[in-house]
Amino acid sequence: MDKKNQSKGMFFTIISASAFGLTPLLCKYAYMAGATPETLVFLRNFFVVPVLLIVCLVKKIDLRMDLKTLFQAFLVGVFGTTGTALLLYNAYNYLPVGTVTTIHFLYPVFIALAGLIFFKEKISKVKGIVLTIATCGIFFFLETSSNLTKENLIIGIILSVASGATYAFYMAGLEKFHLSDINSFKLTFYFSLMSGIAMLIYSIATNKFTVFEMQPSGFLFAFIIAMGTSFLAVITLQMGVKYIGAATAAIFCMFEPVTAVIGGAIFLHEELTPMKIIGCVIILGSITLLTVLDKKAADKAAESK
C-alpha cells in the first residue's frame, strides 16, 4: 500500500466517522424542534430513499433482488440498522451524546460473544481480557449529577448497550447472509426503504409520529442527518475501506465517539468529568486493541495460505 492511497483512506474514513459522530448533536436540535426519535428515524430513511434511487439509476445498478435475499435484507435492515438508530436516538434523551456513542462502541464485544455462542468461534485469552476490560469501562459512566437522575442513567445505559447488540446483529447479518456482496448503494436503498415503511407504521402505532407538529428547522436537521449518515458517511467509508482495508478503517472509525464526546461538550455544554474521560479511554483503547488483534490474526491467516 503506497503512502498516497494510505493517506486517502485515512482521510475518507475520518470524514465518515466524524459525520456519524456529529449526528447525535443534530438529533438534539431536531428534538428541540418537535421531533421524536421515532419520527427522526423515519425521516432519516424517507429523505435518503429518492437520493439513493437516483444514484442507482444513474450508475445503472440493477435493483432486482430475489425473495430470499429481500427477506434477509428486511431482517438486517429493520432489526439491525433501524433497531440501532431507534435505540440510539432514544438513548440521547437520557444520557449525554458522548456517553451514548462511546458505550454503543462496545458492539465488537457482542460480535465476539455471538461468534462464541452461536458459531462456536474460539476467543483467545488475550482477546477475552481485552473484551472484559472494554465492558468494565461502562462502570466509569455510573455517576449521576444534578442534571442526571439514577433512573435516566440506568435507562440510558440499557438503551446504549442494546444499540451495540443490534449493531452487532447488523454486522453479523451482513457477513452471514452475504449481503456485503451486494452493491452498497443498492443495499442501502433497500434498507432505507424497508426501514422507512417499518418506522412509519411503528411511530403511528405508538402515537409518536410528530411530523405535523414539527418546526421547519426540525426537517432541516433531519435532512442533514439523512444526507450525513446514509449518504456522505456511507460513501466516504466505502472509499476508506477501498484504500486501507476494512480492518484498518475500523480503527479510524474510533473518531466517531471522539467527535461525539468533544462535540457534545462544546456545542451542547455536556459535562465531561474525569471518570467519563477514563471510561472513554478504556473502552476506545480496548476496542482499538481488539481491532488490531483481529487485523494481525487475519494477516497471519492470509500469509499461511
Coordinates of C-alpha atoms in Angstrom, one line a residue:
M1 CA 0.0 0.0 0.0
D2 CA 1.6 3.3 -1.1
K3 CA 1.5 6.3 1.2
K4 CA -0.7 8.4 -1.1
N5 CA -3.5 5.8 -1.0
Q6 CA -3.0 5.2 2.7
S7 CA -3.4 9.0 3.3
K8 CA -6.6 9.0 1.2
G9 CA -8.0 6.0 3.1
M10 CA -7.3 7.6 6.4
F11 CA -8.8 10.9 5.3
F12 CA -12.0 9.4 3.9
T13 CA -12.5 7.1 7.0
I14 CA -12.1 10.0 9.4
I15 CA -14.6 12.1 7.4
S16 CA -17.1 9.2 7.6
A17 CA -16.5 8.7 11.4
S18 CA -16.9 12.5 12.0
A19 CA -20.1 12.6 10.1
F20 CA -21.5 9.8 12.1
G21 CA -20.2 11.4 15.3
L22 CA -21.9 14.7 14.7
T23 CA -25.3 13.0 14.1
P24 CA -26.2 12.9 17.8
L25 CA -25.7 16.7 18.1
L26 CA -28.2 17.3 15.2
C27 CA -30.6 14.9 16.8
K28 CA -30.7 17.0 20.0
Y29 CA -31.5 20.1 17.9
A30 CA -34.2 18.2 16.0
Y31 CA -35.8 17.2 19.3
M32 CA -35.9 20.8 20.3
A33 CA -37.9 21.5 17.0
G34 CA -40.5 18.9 17.9
A35 CA -39.1 15.7 16.5
T36 CA -39.3 12.4 18.4
P37 CA -36.7 9.6 18.0
E38 CA -39.3 7.6 16.1
T39 CA -40.1 10.4 13.7
L40 CA -36.4 11.2 13.2
V41 CA -35.6 7.6 12.2
F42 CA -38.4 7.7 9.8
L43 CA -37.4 11.0 8.2
R44 CA -33.8 9.9 8.0
N45 CA -34.8 7.0 5.8
F46 CA -37.5 8.9 3.9
F47 CA -35.2 11.7 2.8
V48 CA -32.4 9.4 1.6
V49 CA -34.5 6.9 -0.4
P50 CA -35.0 9.2 -3.5
V51 CA -31.4 10.2 -3.5
L52 CA -30.2 6.6 -3.4
L53 CA -32.7 5.7 -6.1
I54 CA -31.3 8.4 -8.4
V55 CA -27.7 7.3 -7.7
C56 CA -28.7 3.7 -8.6
L57 CA -30.4 4.7 -11.8
V58 CA -27.5 7.0 -12.9
K59 CA -25.0 4.3 -12.1
K60 CA -27.3 1.8 -13.9
I61 CA -27.3 -0.5 -10.9
D62 CA -29.7 -3.5 -11.2
L63 CA -32.2 -3.1 -8.4
R64 CA -33.7 -6.6 -8.8
M65 CA -33.4 -8.9 -5.8
D66 CA -34.7 -12.4 -5.2
L67 CA -37.2 -13.1 -2.4
K68 CA -34.8 -14.9 -0.1
T69 CA -32.2 -12.1 -0.2
L70 CA -35.0 -9.5 0.1
F71 CA -36.2 -11.2 3.3
Q72 CA -32.7 -11.3 4.7
A73 CA -32.2 -7.7 3.9
F74 CA -35.5 -6.9 5.7
L75 CA -34.3 -8.7 8.8
V76 CA -30.9 -7.0 8.9
G77 CA -32.3 -3.6 7.8
V78 CA -35.2 -3.4 10.2
F79 CA -33.8 -5.1 13.2
G80 CA -30.2 -4.2 12.6
T81 CA -29.9 -0.6 11.2
T82 CA -33.4 0.7 12.2
G83 CA -33.2 -1.0 15.6
T84 CA -29.8 0.5 16.3
A85 CA -30.9 4.0 15.2
L86 CA -34.1 3.9 17.3
L87 CA -32.3 2.7 20.4
L88 CA -29.5 5.3 20.0
Y89 CA -31.9 8.2 19.3
N90 CA -33.9 7.3 22.4
A91 CA -30.8 7.0 24.5
Y92 CA -29.8 10.6 23.6
N93 CA -32.8 11.7 25.7
Y94 CA -31.4 10.1 28.8
L95 CA -27.6 10.4 28.6
P96 CA -25.0 12.8 27.1
V97 CA -24.4 12.0 23.4
G98 CA -20.7 11.3 24.0
T99 CA -21.5 8.7 26.7
V100 CA -24.1 7.0 24.5
T101 CA -21.8 6.8 21.5
T102 CA -18.9 5.5 23.5
I103 CA -21.0 2.8 25.2
H104 CA -22.5 1.9 21.8
F105 CA -19.0 1.2 20.5
L106 CA -19.0 -2.0 22.7
Y107 CA -20.6 -3.7 19.7
P108 CA -17.3 -5.7 18.9
V109 CA -17.8 -7.4 22.3
F110 CA -21.3 -8.6 21.2
I111 CA -19.9 -9.7 17.8
A112 CA -17.3 -11.8 19.6
L113 CA -19.9 -13.2 22.0
A114 CA -22.3 -14.1 19.2
G115 CA -19.4 -15.9 17.4
L116 CA -18.7 -17.8 20.6
I117 CA -22.3 -18.7 21.4
F118 CA -23.9 -19.3 18.0
F119 CA -20.9 -20.3 15.8
K120 CA -18.6 -21.9 18.4
E121 CA -15.8 -19.5 17.4
K122 CA -12.9 -19.5 19.9
I123 CA -11.8 -16.4 21.8
S124 CA -8.2 -16.2 22.7
K125 CA -7.1 -15.5 26.3
V126 CA -5.7 -12.1 25.3
K127 CA -8.9 -11.1 23.4
G128 CA -11.0 -12.3 26.3
I129 CA -9.1 -10.0 28.7
V130 CA -9.5 -7.1 26.2
L131 CA -13.2 -7.7 25.9
T132 CA -13.6 -7.8 29.7
I133 CA -11.7 -4.6 30.2
A134 CA -13.8 -2.9 27.5
T135 CA -17.0 -4.0 29.2
C136 CA -15.7 -2.8 32.6
G137 CA -15.3 0.7 31.0
I138 CA -19.1 1.2 31.3
F139 CA -18.8 1.4 35.1
F140 CA -16.9 4.6 34.8
F141 CA -20.0 6.2 33.5
L142 CA -22.1 5.2 36.5
E143 CA -22.1 8.6 38.1
T144 CA -25.1 10.9 38.5
S145 CA -25.2 14.7 38.5
S146 CA -27.7 17.4 39.2
N147 CA -28.9 17.1 35.6
L148 CA -29.0 13.3 35.5
T149 CA -31.1 11.1 37.7
K150 CA -30.3 7.5 38.6
E151 CA -33.3 6.3 36.6
N152 CA -32.2 8.1 33.5
L153 CA -28.7 6.8 33.9
I154 CA -29.9 3.2 34.0
I155 CA -32.3 3.6 31.1
G156 CA -29.7 5.4 29.0
I157 CA -27.1 2.7 29.6
I158 CA -29.5 -0.1 28.8
L159 CA -30.5 1.6 25.5
S160 CA -26.9 2.3 24.6
V161 CA -25.8 -1.3 25.3
A162 CA -28.8 -2.6 23.4
S163 CA -27.9 -0.5 20.4
G164 CA -24.5 -2.1 20.4
A165 CA -26.2 -5.6 20.4
T166 CA -28.4 -4.7 17.5
Y167 CA -25.5 -3.2 15.5
A168 CA -23.6 -6.4 16.2
F169 CA -26.6 -8.2 14.6
Y170 CA -26.3 -5.9 11.6
M171 CA -22.6 -6.6 11.2
A172 CA -23.0 -10.3 11.6
G173 CA -26.0 -10.4 9.3
L174 CA -24.1 -8.6 6.5
E175 CA -21.5 -11.4 6.7
K176 CA -23.6 -14.5 7.3
F177 CA -26.2 -13.6 4.7
H178 CA -23.5 -12.4 2.3
L179 CA -25.3 -9.1 2.0
S180 CA -22.0 -7.3 1.9
D181 CA -21.5 -8.8 -1.6
I182 CA -24.4 -6.6 -2.9
N183 CA -23.7 -3.1 -4.2
S184 CA -23.7 -0.8 -1.2
F185 CA -25.9 1.8 -2.8
K186 CA -28.5 -0.8 -3.8
L187 CA -28.4 -2.4 -0.3
T188 CA -28.7 0.9 1.5
F189 CA -31.6 1.8 -0.8
Y190 CA -33.5 -1.3 0.3
F191 CA -32.5 -0.9 3.9
S192 CA -33.8 2.7 3.9
L193 CA -37.0 1.9 2.0
M194 CA -38.0 -1.0 4.3
S195 CA -36.9 0.8 7.4
G196 CA -38.8 3.9 6.5
I197 CA -42.0 1.9 6.0
A198 CA -41.5 0.0 9.3
M199 CA -40.8 3.2 11.2
L200 CA -43.8 4.9 9.7
I201 CA -46.1 2.1 10.9
Y202 CA -44.4 1.9 14.3
S203 CA -44.4 5.6 15.0
I204 CA -48.1 5.9 14.1
A205 CA -49.0 2.9 16.2
T206 CA -47.2 4.2 19.2
N207 CA -48.5 7.7 18.7
K208 CA -45.0 9.2 18.3
F209 CA -45.4 10.4 14.7
T210 CA -44.9 14.2 15.1
V211 CA -44.2 15.3 11.5
F212 CA -47.2 17.6 11.5
E213 CA -46.2 19.3 14.8
M214 CA -42.5 19.8 13.9
Q215 CA -41.0 23.2 13.2
P216 CA -39.3 23.8 9.8
S217 CA -35.9 23.6 11.4
G218 CA -36.6 20.0 12.5
F219 CA -37.0 18.9 8.9
L220 CA -33.7 20.7 8.0
F221 CA -31.9 18.8 10.8
A222 CA -33.5 15.5 9.8
F223 CA -32.4 16.1 6.1
I224 CA -28.8 16.9 7.2
I225 CA -28.8 13.7 9.3
A226 CA -30.1 11.6 6.4
M227 CA -27.5 13.0 4.0
G228 CA -24.7 12.9 6.5
T229 CA -25.2 9.3 7.6
S230 CA -26.9 7.3 4.9
F231 CA -25.1 9.1 2.1
L232 CA -21.9 11.1 2.9
A233 CA -20.7 8.8 5.7
V234 CA -21.5 5.6 3.8
I235 CA -19.7 6.8 0.6
T236 CA -16.6 8.0 2.4
L237 CA -16.4 4.8 4.5
Q238 CA -16.6 2.7 1.3
M239 CA -13.7 4.8 -0.1
G240 CA -11.7 4.5 3.1
V241 CA -12.1 0.7 3.1
K242 CA -11.1 0.6 -0.6
Y243 CA -7.8 2.3 0.1
I244 CA -6.8 0.9 3.5
G245 CA -9.0 -2.2 4.0
A246 CA -11.8 -2.9 6.5
A247 CA -9.6 -3.8 9.5
T248 CA -7.6 -0.6 9.4
A249 CA -10.6 1.5 8.6
A250 CA -12.3 0.1 11.7
I251 CA -9.5 1.6 13.8
F252 CA -10.1 5.1 12.4
C253 CA -13.8 4.7 13.0
M254 CA -12.9 5.5 16.6
F255 CA -13.1 9.1 15.6
E256 CA -16.8 8.8 15.8
P257 CA -17.2 8.6 19.6
V258 CA -14.3 11.1 20.0
T259 CA -16.2 13.5 17.8
A260 CA -19.4 12.9 19.7
V261 CA -17.7 13.5 23.1
I262 CA -15.9 16.7 22.0
G263 CA -18.9 18.0 20.1
G264 CA -21.3 17.3 23.0
A265 CA -19.0 19.2 25.4
I266 CA -18.5 22.2 23.0
F267 CA -22.0 22.6 21.4
L268 CA -24.3 21.1 24.0
H269 CA -22.3 22.0 27.1
E270 CA -22.4 18.4 28.3
E271 CA -20.5 17.7 31.5
L272 CA -17.2 15.8 30.8
T273 CA -15.9 14.5 34.2
P274 CA -12.6 12.8 34.8
M275 CA -14.4 9.5 35.4
K276 CA -16.1 9.7 32.0
I277 CA -12.8 10.6 30.3
I278 CA -11.2 7.5 31.9
G279 CA -14.2 5.4 30.7
C280 CA -13.9 6.7 27.2
V281 CA -10.2 5.9 27.1
I282 CA -10.7 2.4 28.5
I283 CA -13.5 1.5 26.0
L284 CA -12.0 3.1 22.9
G285 CA -8.5 1.9 23.8
S286 CA -9.7 -1.7 24.3
I287 CA -11.8 -1.8 21.1
T288 CA -8.8 -0.3 19.1
L289 CA -6.6 -3.0 20.5
L290 CA -9.2 -5.7 19.7
T291 CA -9.3 -4.4 16.1
V292 CA -5.5 -4.5 15.9
L293 CA -5.5 -8.1 17.2
D294 CA -8.2 -9.1 14.6
K295 CA -6.1 -7.5 11.8
K296 CA -3.0 -9.3 12.8
A297 CA -4.9 -12.6 13.0
A298 CA -6.3 -12.0 9.5
D299 CA -2.9 -11.1 8.1
K300 CA -1.3 -14.2 9.6
A301 CA -4.1 -16.4 8.2
A302 CA -3.6 -14.8 4.8
E303 CA 0.1 -15.5 4.9
S304 CA -0.4 -19.1 5.8
K305 CA -2.5 -19.8 2.7

